[in-house]
Coordinates of C-alpha atoms and ligand atoms in Angstrom, one line a residue:
X1 CA 112.4 88.7 81.4
X2 CA 110.5 91.9 81.8
X3 CA 106.7 93.1 82.6
X4 CA 106.2 93.3 79.1
X5 CA 106.8 89.3 78.4
X6 CA 104.5 87.9 81.2
X7 CA 100.9 88.0 81.5
X8 CA 100.2 91.2 82.8
X9 CA 96.9 91.1 83.7
X10 CA 97.8 88.1 85.3
X11 CA 100.3 89.8 87.3
X12 CA 98.0 92.4 87.8
X13 CA 95.6 90.6 89.3
X14 CA 97.5 88.1 91.3
X15 CA 98.6 91.3 93.6
X16 CA 102.0 91.4 92.3
X17 CA 103.0 95.3 91.7
X18 CA 105.4 96.8 89.3
X19 CA 108.9 97.5 90.6
X20 CA 111.1 100.7 89.6
X21 CA 113.6 98.0 89.1
X22 CA 114.0 96.5 85.6
X23 CA 112.8 92.4 86.3
X24 CA 111.8 93.0 89.3
X25 CA 108.4 93.0 91.1
X26 CA 106.5 93.0 94.9
X27 CA 104.4 91.2 96.0
X28 CA 101.2 92.0 97.9
X29 CA 99.8 89.9 100.8
X30 CA 96.5 90.9 102.5
X31 CA 96.3 90.8 106.2
X32 CA 93.0 91.8 106.7
X33 CA 92.1 93.5 109.7
X34 CA 95.8 94.1 110.2
X35 CA 96.3 90.5 111.2
X36 CA 98.1 87.4 110.7
X37 CA 98.7 84.2 111.9
X38 CA 102.4 83.3 112.5
X39 CA 102.3 80.2 110.3
X40 CA 101.7 82.7 107.5
X41 CA 104.1 85.2 109.4
X42 CA 106.9 83.2 108.5
X43 CA 105.7 82.2 105.4
X44 CA 106.0 85.9 104.0
X45 CA 109.8 85.7 106.0
X46 CA 110.9 82.6 103.9
X47 CA 109.3 84.3 100.6
X48 CA 111.4 86.7 101.2
X49 CA 114.8 85.2 102.0
X50 CA 114.2 82.6 99.1
X51 CA 113.1 85.0 96.6
X52 CA 113.1 88.5 97.9
X53 CA 116.1 90.5 99.3
X54 CA 115.5 90.0 102.8
X55 CA 113.3 92.8 103.4
X56 CA 109.2 93.5 104.0
X57 CA 107.4 96.5 103.8
X58 CA 104.6 97.1 106.3
X59 CA 101.8 98.6 103.9
X60 CA 99.6 102.2 105.1
X61 CA 96.5 99.0 104.8
X62 CA 97.9 97.5 107.2
X63 CA 99.2 94.3 104.3
X64 CA 102.9 93.2 103.5
X65 CA 104.6 93.6 100.5
X66 CA 107.6 91.4 99.6
X67 CA 110.4 93.2 97.0
X68 CA 112.9 92.5 95.0
X69 CA 111.0 89.5 93.8
X70 CA 112.2 88.6 90.2
X71 CA 109.6 88.6 87.5
X72 CA 111.1 84.7 86.5
X73 CA 110.2 83.7 90.1
X74 CA 106.5 84.8 90.0
X75 CA 104.7 81.0 89.9
X76 CA 106.9 80.0 92.4
X77 CA 106.0 83.3 94.3
X78 CA 102.4 82.2 93.9
X79 CA 103.1 78.6 94.9
X80 CA 104.7 80.0 98.1
X81 CA 101.9 82.0 99.0
X82 CA 99.7 79.3 98.8
X83 CA 99.6 78.5 102.8
X84 CA 98.8 82.0 103.4
X85 CA 95.9 82.1 100.6
X86 CA 94.0 79.1 102.5
X87 CA 95.0 80.3 105.8
X88 CA 92.5 82.4 105.0
X89 CA 90.1 81.2 103.8
X90 CA 90.0 82.8 100.1
X91 CA 88.0 81.3 97.3
X92 CA 91.0 80.6 94.8
X93 CA 90.1 79.7 90.9
X94 CA 93.2 78.1 90.7
X95 CA 95.1 76.0 93.3
X96 CA 98.9 77.8 93.6
X97 CA 97.7 80.3 91.8
X98 CA 98.1 83.2 94.3
X99 CA 95.6 85.9 95.6
X100 CA 92.7 85.5 92.6
X101 CA 92.3 89.3 92.5
X102 CA 94.2 93.1 93.3
X103 CA 91.5 95.8 93.3
X104 CA 89.9 95.8 96.8
X105 CA 92.0 96.8 99.2
X106 CA 93.1 95.2 102.3
X107 CA 90.2 95.9 104.8
X108 CA 92.3 97.5 107.7
X109 CA 90.8 97.7 111.9
X110 CA 92.2 98.9 114.8
X111 CA 93.1 96.7 117.5
X112 CA 89.5 96.7 119.2
X113 CA 87.7 95.5 121.9
X114 CA 89.9 92.4 121.9
X115 CA 93.6 94.7 123.1
X116 CA 91.9 98.0 123.9
X117 CA 89.8 99.1 126.7
X118 CA 87.9 101.3 124.8
X119 CA 87.2 99.2 121.8
X120 CA 82.9 99.2 121.4
X121 CA 83.1 96.0 119.2
X122 CA 85.8 93.3 117.5
X123 CA 87.2 95.1 114.9
X124 CA 89.0 92.3 113.4
X125 CA 86.7 89.9 113.6
X126 CA 84.1 92.5 111.3
X127 CA 87.2 93.2 108.9
X128 CA 87.9 89.8 108.2
X129 CA 84.2 88.6 107.8
X130 CA 83.9 91.7 105.5
X131 CA 87.0 90.7 103.5
X132 CA 85.3 87.3 103.2
X133 CA 82.1 88.9 102.0
X134 CA 83.7 91.2 99.2
X135 CA 87.4 89.1 98.8
X136 CA 88.1 88.3 95.4
X137 CA 87.1 91.0 93.2
X138 CA 88.9 93.0 91.1
X139 CA 87.1 96.7 92.0
X140 CA 89.3 99.1 94.0
X141 CA 87.4 99.3 97.2
X142 CA 89.0 101.1 100.4
X143 CA 87.2 99.6 103.9
X144 CA 88.5 100.8 107.4
X145 CA 86.6 99.5 111.5
X146 CA 88.2 101.5 114.3
X147 CA 86.8 100.3 117.3
X148 CA 85.4 103.9 118.6
X149 CA 85.1 107.9 117.9
X150 CA 88.8 108.1 118.5
X151 CA 89.3 106.4 114.8
X152 CA 92.9 105.6 115.2
X153 CA 92.7 103.7 112.0
X154 CA 92.0 106.8 110.4
X155 CA 88.6 105.3 108.7
X156 CA 87.5 108.9 107.5
X157 CA 89.9 108.6 104.6
X158 CA 88.1 105.1 103.0
X159 CA 85.2 104.7 101.5
X160 CA 83.7 102.7 103.6
X161 CA 84.5 103.7 107.1
X162 CA 83.2 102.0 110.3
X163 CA 83.1 103.3 113.9
X164 CA 82.4 102.4 117.5
X165 CA 80.1 103.5 119.4
X166 CA 78.2 102.1 122.0
X167 CA 75.1 103.0 124.2
X168 CA 75.8 103.7 127.5
X169 CA 73.8 102.5 130.7
X170 CA 73.4 104.1 133.5
X171 CA 72.5 102.9 136.8
X172 CA 71.9 105.4 139.7
X173 CA 72.5 102.7 142.2
X174 CA 75.6 101.8 142.1
X175 CA 76.8 106.3 141.5
X176 CA 78.5 107.4 144.2
X177 CA 78.6 111.1 142.8
X178 CA 82.3 111.3 142.4
X179 CA 81.7 113.4 138.8
X180 CA 84.8 111.5 136.8
X181 CA 82.7 110.3 134.5
X182 CA 81.2 114.5 133.9
X183 CA 84.6 115.1 134.3
X184 CA 86.4 112.7 131.3
X185 CA 83.2 113.5 129.1
X186 CA 83.8 116.9 128.8
X187 CA 88.1 116.4 128.8
X188 CA 88.1 113.4 126.5
X189 CA 84.8 113.4 124.5
X190 CA 82.2 116.3 123.8
X191 CA 80.7 117.6 127.6
X192 CA 77.4 115.3 126.9
X193 CA 76.4 114.6 130.9
X194 CA 75.8 116.8 133.7
X195 CA 74.0 116.6 137.2
X196 CA 71.0 116.9 137.8
X197 CA 69.3 116.5 141.5
X198 CA 72.8 114.6 142.1
X199 CA 71.9 112.3 139.7
X200 CA 73.8 111.8 136.4
X201 CA 72.2 112.7 132.9
X202 CA 73.4 112.1 129.4
X203 CA 72.0 114.3 126.3
X204 CA 71.6 112.0 123.9
X205 CA 71.7 114.6 121.2
X206 CA 74.9 115.4 121.7
X207 CA 76.4 112.0 123.4
X208 CA 78.5 110.5 120.2
X209 CA 78.7 106.8 122.0
X210 CA 82.4 107.5 122.7
X211 CA 82.5 104.8 125.8
X212 CA 84.8 107.1 128.1
X213 CA 82.4 108.0 130.6
X214 CA 81.5 103.5 131.0
X215 CA 85.9 104.2 131.0
X216 CA 86.5 106.5 134.1
X217 CA 83.6 105.0 135.8
X218 CA 85.0 103.9 139.3
X219 CA 81.7 101.2 140.6
X220 CA 80.2 100.7 137.0
X221 CA 77.3 102.4 137.1
X222 CA 77.6 103.1 133.6
X223 CA 78.3 99.8 131.5
X224 CA 77.9 99.8 128.1
X225 CA 74.7 98.5 126.0
X226 CA 74.6 94.7 124.7
X227 CA 73.6 95.7 121.5
X228 CA 76.7 97.3 119.1
X229 CA 75.9 100.4 117.4
X230 CA 78.3 101.8 114.9
X231 CA 78.5 105.4 112.7
X232 CA 78.8 104.5 109.2
X233 CA 81.1 107.7 106.7
X234 CA 81.3 107.4 103.4
X235 CA 83.4 108.2 100.6
X236 CA 86.4 110.3 102.3
X237 CA 89.4 109.5 100.1
X238 CA 93.3 110.9 99.5
X239 CA 94.6 111.5 96.1
X240 CA 95.8 114.1 93.7
X241 CA 92.7 115.6 92.5
X242 CA 90.2 116.2 95.1
X243 CA 91.4 113.9 98.8
X244 CA 88.6 114.6 102.0
X245 CA 87.7 113.3 104.5
X246 CA 84.4 110.7 104.7
X247 CA 81.0 112.8 105.6
X248 CA 78.2 110.7 108.3
X249 CA 76.2 108.7 106.9
X250 CA 75.0 106.4 109.3
X251 CA 74.7 106.5 113.5
X252 CA 73.2 104.3 116.2
X253 CA 73.4 101.4 112.6
X254 CA 73.8 97.9 112.9
X255 CA 76.1 95.1 111.6
X256 CA 73.9 93.5 109.1
X257 CA 73.0 96.7 107.7
X258 CA 76.6 97.3 107.1
X259 CA 78.0 94.6 105.8
X260 CA 75.0 94.8 103.1
X261 CA 75.4 98.3 102.2
X262 CA 79.6 97.1 101.8
X263 CA 78.4 93.9 99.6
X264 CA 75.9 95.9 97.7
X265 CA 78.5 98.3 96.6
X266 CA 80.0 96.2 94.2
X267 CA 77.1 96.0 92.3
X268 CA 76.8 100.3 91.9
X269 CA 80.5 99.6 90.4
X270 CA 79.9 96.7 88.0
X271 CA 77.0 99.3 86.6
X272 CA 78.1 102.5 86.7
X273 CA 82.6 101.6 86.8
X274 CA 84.6 104.0 84.1
X275 CA 85.9 101.0 82.3
X276 CA 88.1 103.1 80.4
X277 CA 89.8 105.4 83.3
X278 CA 93.1 104.3 83.8
X279 CA 93.5 101.1 84.7
X280 CA 89.8 101.1 85.6
X281 CA 90.7 102.3 89.0
X282 CA 88.2 105.3 89.2
X283 CA 87.9 106.1 92.9
X284 CA 84.1 105.1 93.8
X285 CA 83.6 108.9 94.6
X286 CA 83.6 110.2 91.4
X287 CA 81.6 107.8 89.9
X288 CA 78.9 109.0 92.7
X289 CA 79.9 112.6 91.6
X290 CA 78.6 111.8 88.0
X291 CA 75.8 109.4 89.3
X292 CA 75.0 111.4 91.6
X293 CA 74.1 110.4 95.2
X294 CA 70.9 109.6 95.2
X295 CA 71.9 106.4 91.9
X296 CA 74.6 105.6 94.5
X297 CA 71.9 105.1 97.7
X298 CA 69.3 103.0 95.3
X299 CA 72.0 100.4 95.4
X300 CA 73.6 100.1 98.6
X301 CA 70.5 100.7 100.2
X302 CA 69.1 97.3 98.5
X303 CA 67.7 94.6 100.8
X304 CA 69.0 97.2 103.9
X305 CA 66.5 97.3 106.7
X306 CA 68.2 100.0 109.4
X307 CA 67.5 99.5 113.3
X308 CA 64.9 102.2 114.9
X309 CA 67.4 104.2 116.6
X310 CA 69.8 104.4 113.4
X311 CA 70.0 107.4 111.9
X312 CA 70.3 108.4 108.8
X313 CA 72.2 111.8 107.2
X314 CA 70.0 113.3 104.7
X315 CA 72.6 115.2 102.7
X316 CA 76.3 115.1 102.2
X317 CA 78.6 117.4 101.7
X318 CA 82.2 116.9 100.6
X319 CA 84.5 119.3 100.5
X320 CA 88.0 118.8 100.6
X321 CA 90.6 120.1 98.4
X322 CA 90.8 121.1 95.2
X323 CA 94.0 120.7 93.6
X324 CA 92.7 121.2 90.1
X325 CA 91.4 124.4 90.7
X326 CA 94.8 125.8 90.7
X327 CA 94.1 129.8 90.4
X328 CA 91.4 129.6 93.3
X329 CA 94.3 127.8 94.8
X330 CA 97.2 131.5 93.7
X331 CA 94.9 133.6 95.2
X332 CA 95.5 132.7 98.5
X333 CA 98.5 132.0 98.5
X334 CA 101.8 133.5 98.7
X335 CA 105.4 132.7 98.3
X336 CA 107.2 132.8 101.5
X337 CA 109.6 135.4 99.7
X338 CA 106.8 138.0 99.4
X339 CA 105.8 138.6 102.6
X340 CA 105.6 141.9 104.3
X341 CA 108.9 142.0 106.9
Ligands
SF4_401 S1 90.2 104.1 118.1 FE1 89.7 103.5 120.2 S2 89.4 101.3 119.9 FE2 90.4 101.5 118.2 S3 92.5 101.6 119.0 FE3 91.8 103.8 119.4 S4 91.2 103.9 121.4 FE4 91.5 102.0 121.0
SF4_402 S1 79.3 107.7 125.6 FE1 81.0 109.8 125.4 S2 79.5 111.1 124.4 FE2 78.5 109.4 125.6 S3 78.3 110.4 127.7 FE3 79.4 108.9 127.5 S4 81.4 110.3 127.4 FE4 80.5 111.4 127.6
SF4_403 S1 81.5 108.0 137.5 FE1 80.4 106.5 138.1 S2 79.9 107.2 140.1 FE2 81.3 108.6 140.0 S3 79.6 109.9 138.9 FE3 79.7 108.8 137.1 S4 78.4 107.3 137.4 FE4 78.1 108.2 139.1

């Protein structure tokens, strides 16, 4: 059997991937937040042994891909995936029918506060909550969560990148003046702390809410704010035309506003996606270039009420690499052999 013989629409919707090897495919398994229960993990192993070639690829977006599956076994693999899909609580149209969509990408998360001492929030729980809210959906959206401004999850390469922030709380009575916090804020972060009359002063304009001072204070004079805050960066991407890093949009945003914004983006895509674009995978950033950022904002901010502490970037500018502007690139490049001695 070839991909031409099978229902390619269903094949793609079920999150199977085309393979270079004739007659074969790979099954993609979602792991929102990069987490999977051991029962599901065992099922991935079982499928790879029985229907694949005994290997599993870990994808760049923290999912699994089981290569070497015969096209004839797609229905059997869908059946075998049922436990994994059910364990994730995915809404399915068809029992034993496999994944109901492939478009929206696996939601990525760094270890976050459950594991990492620098984590400002539970990244995996937030990633899984968002996955439940947006999946199944065919639109190609990339979302990633990272626990602090260190950005181990590389969220700036995503359409929505969420970074944890905390507002450090200072208790002068507990402070012994060792200046560890000042030293580490300078060394590991942005240098927002100084000593004034024996007291530690935080420059609130400079502070990025990374929490480094809290981690290095030996007396717990610095503690995390009860509220969790987030920096939201928008429309980063890789790609062959214009790869670029996501730009800051919100600082000190709240959980509920972020969830609404992400859910809202699907209505914008329903309205403006170029249906004729190859496999309808037109990147949101290119759509925003067509419609204008204001129109994008109108959609994603619908019903969103940002908290009093939240700061919004008025204008966003994405630069990045322009592979499609070769003349400009050529002017500044030369062959190694052309170097002057
Ligand atoms: S981004 Fe922060 S919380 Fe996440 S793993 Fe890196 S240091 Fe830890
Ligand atoms: S949260 Fe980060 S940036 Fe702010 S004062 Fe502490 S170490 Fe410095
Ligand atoms: S690290 Fe803690 S105890 Fe030391 S100066 Fe800073 S706040 Fe005070």
